């Protein structure tokens, strides 16, 4: 499927779910089957799943694509916590509010870290776990955050005003996250940048970046994951080489498998939405 970016999750029900310090935006696609919770990564939003959720819904599942706090259309409470553990607790509350006792949980990049925390802190919530392009837990906060930090040093906060917003900071990350530059055209970059416009947007992105701390999650915690787990990664992911992906897969305590998608970089949902959806459905069915 060629990438589409002119709209969001077109046929989804758009929900605002109160979870303590604010409300989280959730796009619900489909009605039936096992619930599937889709959790995006750093600097993206539920928009990342726009080409993944529809085939899941067609296959008789209900897909819930959530905007983490500080991203997309979810609230940005001034006194809110944006770290991995806090985001996991917010997701637990979202599932409670949606009356979803258990779900297949799919997390991409930062979302994979949040999903790991959810699986360990609330194992009753996670039926199966899919980690898409997970960061190397032995080297947090991760190469993508380090790239953002370098971009900040090259483009100081005081220069990030007006319509430029977070563009000089976030654009390098988005462009480095795909193997094919055609998969991240200017219009798509602009769509991801939209929530981070102006000085407020930059400060919000920096707040989220600072909240990702090495001490929040350790590689040893892979061993305590009880849910059957699948790691999915593009074979051209610059930040998840084969040896790291294999090490993480081997470290997971329960049933696990690794799937590499040829010719794809880090943003698997952008470059290989159909392949990812098929892997998720097959994993759910035990294939």
Tab-separated table of C-alpha atoms in Angstrom:
chain	number	residue	atom	x	y	z
A	1	UNK	CA	0.000	0.000	0.000
A	2	UNK	CA	1.497	3.380	-0.925
A	3	UNK	CA	1.689	5.807	1.992
A	4	UNK	CA	-1.311	8.074	2.421
A	5	UNK	CA	-1.257	11.186	4.517
A	6	UNK	CA	-4.070	13.474	3.468
A	7	UNK	CA	-6.291	12.507	6.390
A	8	UNK	CA	-6.171	10.801	9.725
A	9	UNK	CA	-7.990	7.576	10.602
A	10	UNK	CA	-10.885	8.439	8.300
A	11	UNK	CA	-13.438	5.860	9.410
A	12	UNK	CA	-12.451	5.852	13.069
A	13	UNK	CA	-14.549	6.964	16.006
A	14	UNK	CA	-12.614	9.776	17.676
A	15	UNK	CA	-12.780	9.634	21.468
A	16	UNK	CA	-11.486	11.749	24.334
A	17	UNK	CA	-10.850	9.633	27.401
A	18	UNK	CA	-10.244	11.354	30.786
A	19	UNK	CA	-7.308	9.776	32.634
A	20	UNK	CA	-6.444	11.946	35.615
A	21	UNK	CA	-4.394	15.005	34.643
A	22	UNK	CA	-6.160	15.368	31.301
A	23	UNK	CA	-7.806	13.541	28.429
A	24	UNK	CA	-6.209	11.225	25.901
A	25	UNK	CA	-7.256	11.155	22.269
A	26	UNK	CA	-8.160	7.685	20.989
A	27	UNK	CA	-9.146	6.691	17.440
A	28	UNK	CA	-11.272	3.532	17.453
A	29	UNK	CA	-11.503	1.497	14.244
A	30	UNK	CA	-13.802	-1.500	13.949
A	31	UNK	CA	-16.114	-3.253	16.381
A	32	UNK	CA	-15.469	-6.840	17.332
A	33	UNK	CA	-12.824	-9.476	17.878
A	34	UNK	CA	-9.847	-9.071	20.153
A	35	UNK	CA	-9.093	-5.423	21.021
A	36	UNK	CA	-5.762	-4.180	19.676
A	37	UNK	CA	-4.107	-1.178	21.342
A	38	UNK	CA	-1.744	0.780	19.051
A	39	UNK	CA	0.859	2.995	20.739
A	40	UNK	CA	2.980	5.377	18.649
A	41	UNK	CA	6.535	6.571	19.231
A	42	UNK	CA	8.399	9.779	19.988
A	43	UNK	CA	7.352	12.776	17.916
A	44	UNK	CA	4.554	10.970	16.096
A	45	UNK	CA	0.919	10.280	17.033
A	46	UNK	CA	-2.013	7.968	16.362
A	47	UNK	CA	-1.694	9.204	12.763
A	48	UNK	CA	1.190	6.718	12.460
A	49	UNK	CA	-1.340	3.858	12.435
A	50	UNK	CA	-3.703	5.243	9.772
A	51	UNK	CA	-2.761	2.493	7.270
A	52	UNK	CA	-2.463	-0.283	9.883
A	53	UNK	CA	-5.742	0.092	11.800
A	54	UNK	CA	-8.118	-0.335	8.804
A	55	UNK	CA	-6.970	-3.864	7.840
A	56	UNK	CA	-7.146	-4.858	11.507
A	57	UNK	CA	-10.737	-3.592	11.631
A	58	UNK	CA	-11.599	-5.374	8.371
A	59	UNK	CA	-10.317	-8.588	9.979
A	60	UNK	CA	-12.979	-8.134	12.701
A	61	UNK	CA	-10.830	-6.548	15.386
A	62	UNK	CA	-11.280	-3.292	17.268
A	63	UNK	CA	-8.144	-1.175	16.958
A	64	UNK	CA	-7.568	1.639	19.438
A	65	UNK	CA	-4.873	4.078	18.271
A	66	UNK	CA	-3.993	6.362	21.161
A	67	UNK	CA	-2.128	9.677	21.335
A	68	UNK	CA	0.254	9.578	24.279
A	69	UNK	CA	0.155	12.609	26.555
A	70	UNK	CA	2.192	15.416	25.017
A	71	UNK	CA	1.549	14.152	21.477
A	72	UNK	CA	-1.109	14.520	18.826
A	73	UNK	CA	-4.497	15.640	20.094
A	74	UNK	CA	-4.102	14.412	23.664
A	75	UNK	CA	-3.824	16.982	26.425
A	76	UNK	CA	-0.511	18.447	27.544
A	77	UNK	CA	-1.151	19.067	31.245
A	78	UNK	CA	1.389	21.478	32.701
A	79	UNK	CA	1.694	19.329	35.823
A	80	UNK	CA	1.482	15.989	34.018
A	81	UNK	CA	4.112	13.267	33.873
A	82	UNK	CA	5.288	12.168	30.430
A	83	UNK	CA	7.739	9.396	31.312
A	84	UNK	CA	7.512	5.737	30.360
A	85	UNK	CA	5.961	4.581	33.645
A	86	UNK	CA	3.430	7.426	33.706
A	87	UNK	CA	2.340	6.841	30.098
A	88	UNK	CA	1.866	3.156	30.922
A	89	UNK	CA	-0.406	4.027	33.844
A	90	UNK	CA	-2.417	6.363	31.612
A	91	UNK	CA	-2.915	3.509	29.121
A	92	UNK	CA	-4.130	1.259	31.919
A	93	UNK	CA	-6.717	3.917	32.805
A	94	UNK	CA	-7.692	4.296	29.144
A	95	UNK	CA	-8.375	0.560	28.889
A	96	UNK	CA	-10.470	0.744	32.051
A	97	UNK	CA	-12.485	3.662	30.682
A	98	UNK	CA	-12.999	1.859	27.365
A	99	UNK	CA	-14.094	-1.294	29.230
A	100	UNK	CA	-11.320	-3.306	27.608
A	101	UNK	CA	-10.018	-5.808	30.183
A	102	UNK	CA	-7.303	-7.320	27.938
A	103	UNK	CA	-5.805	-6.407	24.592
A	104	UNK	CA	-3.149	-7.282	22.098
A	105	UNK	CA	-0.777	-4.342	22.611
A	106	UNK	CA	1.384	-2.984	19.783
A	107	UNK	CA	4.000	-0.337	20.560
A	108	UNK	CA	6.362	1.382	18.126
A	109	UNK	CA	9.653	2.988	19.217
A	110	UNK	CA	8.888	4.891	22.461
A	111	UNK	CA	5.504	3.184	22.376
A	112	UNK	CA	7.304	-0.167	22.602
A	113	UNK	CA	8.915	0.936	25.872
A	114	UNK	CA	5.539	2.015	27.234
A	115	UNK	CA	4.070	-1.312	26.113
A	116	UNK	CA	6.829	-3.260	27.910
A	117	UNK	CA	6.119	-1.313	31.089
A	118	UNK	CA	2.381	-1.986	30.724
A	119	UNK	CA	3.019	-5.713	30.186
A	120	UNK	CA	5.135	-5.919	33.337
A	121	UNK	CA	3.149	-3.626	35.624
A	122	UNK	CA	-0.281	-4.817	34.437
A	123	UNK	CA	0.233	-8.295	32.951
A	124	UNK	CA	-3.488	-8.986	33.161
A	125	UNK	CA	-4.001	-6.243	30.559
A	126	UNK	CA	-1.721	-7.662	27.854
A	127	UNK	CA	-2.903	-10.757	25.993
A	128	UNK	CA	-0.088	-10.558	23.445
A	129	UNK	CA	2.668	-8.015	22.876
A	130	UNK	CA	4.108	-6.674	19.619
A	131	UNK	CA	7.209	-4.479	19.846
A	132	UNK	CA	7.815	-2.574	16.620
A	133	UNK	CA	11.302	-1.047	16.283
A	134	UNK	CA	11.945	-1.117	20.040
A	135	UNK	CA	14.864	0.984	21.314
A	136	UNK	CA	17.891	-0.862	22.656
A	137	UNK	CA	17.123	-1.126	26.362
A	138	UNK	CA	20.821	-1.358	27.184
A	139	UNK	CA	21.394	2.099	25.698
A	140	UNK	CA	18.470	4.296	26.707
A	141	UNK	CA	17.290	6.973	26.125
A	142	UNK	CA	17.986	5.619	22.616
A	143	UNK	CA	19.639	6.756	19.413
A	144	UNK	CA	16.533	8.584	18.222
A	145	UNK	CA	16.451	10.741	21.355
A	146	UNK	CA	20.182	11.353	21.001
A	147	UNK	CA	19.589	12.507	17.414
A	148	UNK	CA	16.939	14.918	18.664
A	149	UNK	CA	19.349	16.197	21.292
A	150	UNK	CA	21.984	16.862	18.620
A	151	UNK	CA	19.371	18.685	16.550
A	152	UNK	CA	18.534	20.857	19.550
A	153	UNK	CA	22.194	21.787	19.952
A	154	UNK	CA	22.380	22.770	16.287
A	155	UNK	CA	19.121	24.733	16.452
A	156	UNK	CA	18.865	26.309	19.928
A	157	UNK	CA	15.460	26.707	21.527
A	158	UNK	CA	15.592	30.478	21.266
A	159	UNK	CA	15.586	30.135	17.469
A	160	UNK	CA	12.510	27.892	17.402
A	161	UNK	CA	9.731	30.449	17.114
A	162	UNK	CA	6.766	31.088	14.861
A	163	UNK	CA	5.749	28.643	12.151
A	164	UNK	CA	9.112	26.849	12.217
A	165	UNK	CA	8.269	25.306	15.560
A	166	UNK	CA	9.994	21.981	16.099
A	167	UNK	CA	10.815	21.447	12.418
A	168	UNK	CA	14.618	21.796	12.744
A	169	UNK	CA	14.531	19.351	15.655
A	170	UNK	CA	12.008	16.746	14.532
A	171	UNK	CA	12.551	16.695	10.760
A	172	UNK	CA	16.002	15.001	10.956
A	173	UNK	CA	14.520	12.231	13.111
A	174	UNK	CA	11.610	11.596	10.756
A	175	UNK	CA	13.834	11.568	7.679
A	176	UNK	CA	16.339	9.211	9.324
A	177	UNK	CA	13.541	6.843	10.345
A	178	UNK	CA	12.682	5.681	6.817
A	179	UNK	CA	14.836	3.720	4.386
A	180	UNK	CA	13.265	5.370	1.350
A	181	UNK	CA	13.176	9.171	1.386
A	182	UNK	CA	10.043	9.037	-0.770
A	183	UNK	CA	8.234	7.565	2.234
A	184	UNK	CA	8.700	10.838	4.146
A	185	UNK	CA	7.798	13.692	1.751
A	186	UNK	CA	7.535	17.268	2.966
A	187	UNK	CA	3.749	17.085	3.260
A	188	UNK	CA	3.991	14.078	5.566
A	189	UNK	CA	6.715	15.709	7.661
A	190	UNK	CA	4.407	18.702	7.982
A	191	UNK	CA	1.579	16.486	9.192
A	192	UNK	CA	3.743	15.063	11.972
A	193	UNK	CA	5.050	18.521	12.873
A	194	UNK	CA	1.563	20.030	13.184
A	195	UNK	CA	1.171	19.383	16.952
A	196	UNK	CA	4.577	20.967	17.647
A	197	UNK	CA	4.105	24.432	16.124
A	198	UNK	CA	5.720	27.514	17.646
A	199	UNK	CA	7.615	27.921	20.903
A	200	UNK	CA	4.982	26.031	22.923
A	201	UNK	CA	5.284	23.074	20.573
A	202	UNK	CA	9.067	23.036	20.875
A	203	UNK	CA	8.945	23.224	24.656
A	204	UNK	CA	6.450	20.349	24.723
A	205	UNK	CA	8.708	18.179	22.546
A	206	UNK	CA	11.677	18.968	24.772
A	207	UNK	CA	9.624	18.124	27.870
A	208	UNK	CA	8.762	14.721	26.421
A	209	UNK	CA	12.404	14.143	25.448
A	210	UNK	CA	13.632	14.950	28.946
A	211	UNK	CA	11.090	12.549	30.440
A	212	UNK	CA	12.692	9.513	28.731
A	213	UNK	CA	15.305	8.437	31.238
A	214	UNK	CA	17.663	5.475	31.198
A	215	UNK	CA	16.626	4.442	34.698
A	216	UNK	CA	12.951	4.085	33.734
A	217	UNK	CA	13.385	0.713	32.023
A	218	UNK	CA	16.145	-1.888	32.112
A	219	UNK	CA	16.987	-4.758	29.783
A	220	UNK	CA	16.454	-7.211	32.627
A	221	UNK	CA	12.759	-6.361	32.477
A	222	UNK	CA	12.486	-8.164	29.154
A	223	UNK	CA	12.881	-11.411	31.098
A	224	UNK	CA	9.766	-10.741	33.154
A	225	UNK	CA	7.405	-10.298	30.199
A	226	UNK	CA	4.819	-13.058	30.514
A	227	UNK	CA	2.780	-12.369	27.380
A	228	UNK	CA	3.710	-14.023	24.072
A	229	UNK	CA	5.826	-11.393	22.321
A	230	UNK	CA	6.793	-10.586	18.741
A	231	UNK	CA	9.490	-8.074	17.817
A	232	UNK	CA	9.102	-6.514	14.363
A	233	UNK	CA	11.829	-4.420	12.758
A	234	UNK	CA	12.881	-3.198	9.357
A	235	UNK	CA	16.141	-4.745	8.234
A	236	UNK	CA	17.390	-1.235	7.396
A	237	UNK	CA	16.564	0.243	10.803
A	238	UNK	CA	19.652	2.344	11.603
A	239	UNK	CA	19.135	1.993	15.369
A	240	UNK	CA	18.173	-1.665	15.705
A	241	UNK	CA	20.866	-3.826	14.081
A	242	UNK	CA	20.259	-7.540	13.769
A	243	UNK	CA	22.473	-8.506	16.707
A	244	UNK	CA	20.615	-6.143	19.066
A	245	UNK	CA	17.200	-7.334	17.852
A	246	UNK	CA	18.253	-10.964	18.318
A	247	UNK	CA	19.646	-10.247	21.783
A	248	UNK	CA	16.419	-8.561	22.866
A	249	UNK	CA	14.342	-11.420	21.463
A	250	UNK	CA	16.429	-13.997	23.315
A	251	UNK	CA	16.164	-12.011	26.558
A	252	UNK	CA	12.362	-12.131	26.686
A	253	UNK	CA	11.274	-14.668	29.253
A	254	UNK	CA	8.252	-16.210	27.550
A	255	UNK	CA	7.234	-17.210	24.046
A	256	UNK	CA	8.850	-14.874	21.516
A	257	UNK	CA	9.766	-14.415	17.870
A	258	UNK	CA	11.562	-11.888	15.680
A	259	UNK	CA	10.349	-10.683	12.280
A	260	UNK	CA	12.529	-8.512	10.018
A	261	UNK	CA	10.879	-6.744	7.066
A	262	UNK	CA	13.227	-6.291	4.080
A	263	UNK	CA	13.936	-2.833	2.705
A	264	UNK	CA	12.293	-0.982	5.590
A	265	UNK	CA	13.690	1.479	8.129
A	266	UNK	CA	12.515	2.378	11.619
A	267	UNK	CA	9.006	3.680	10.936
A	268	UNK	CA	7.603	0.308	9.911
A	269	UNK	CA	3.962	1.519	10.003
A	270	UNK	CA	4.864	4.152	7.385
A	271	UNK	CA	6.850	1.967	4.997
A	272	UNK	CA	5.227	-1.444	5.450
A	273	UNK	CA	1.720	-0.986	6.858
A	274	UNK	CA	0.213	-3.973	5.062
A	275	UNK	CA	3.061	-6.287	6.045
A	276	UNK	CA	2.858	-5.136	9.664
A	277	UNK	CA	-0.918	-5.590	9.817
A	278	UNK	CA	-0.561	-9.106	8.409
A	279	UNK	CA	2.114	-9.970	10.966
A	280	UNK	CA	-0.086	-8.681	13.802
A	281	UNK	CA	-3.083	-10.679	12.587
A	282	UNK	CA	-1.006	-13.816	12.092
A	283	UNK	CA	0.540	-13.468	15.539
A	284	UNK	CA	-2.903	-13.055	17.077
A	285	UNK	CA	-4.049	-16.244	15.346
A	286	UNK	CA	-0.947	-18.183	16.318
A	287	UNK	CA	0.528	-18.196	12.805
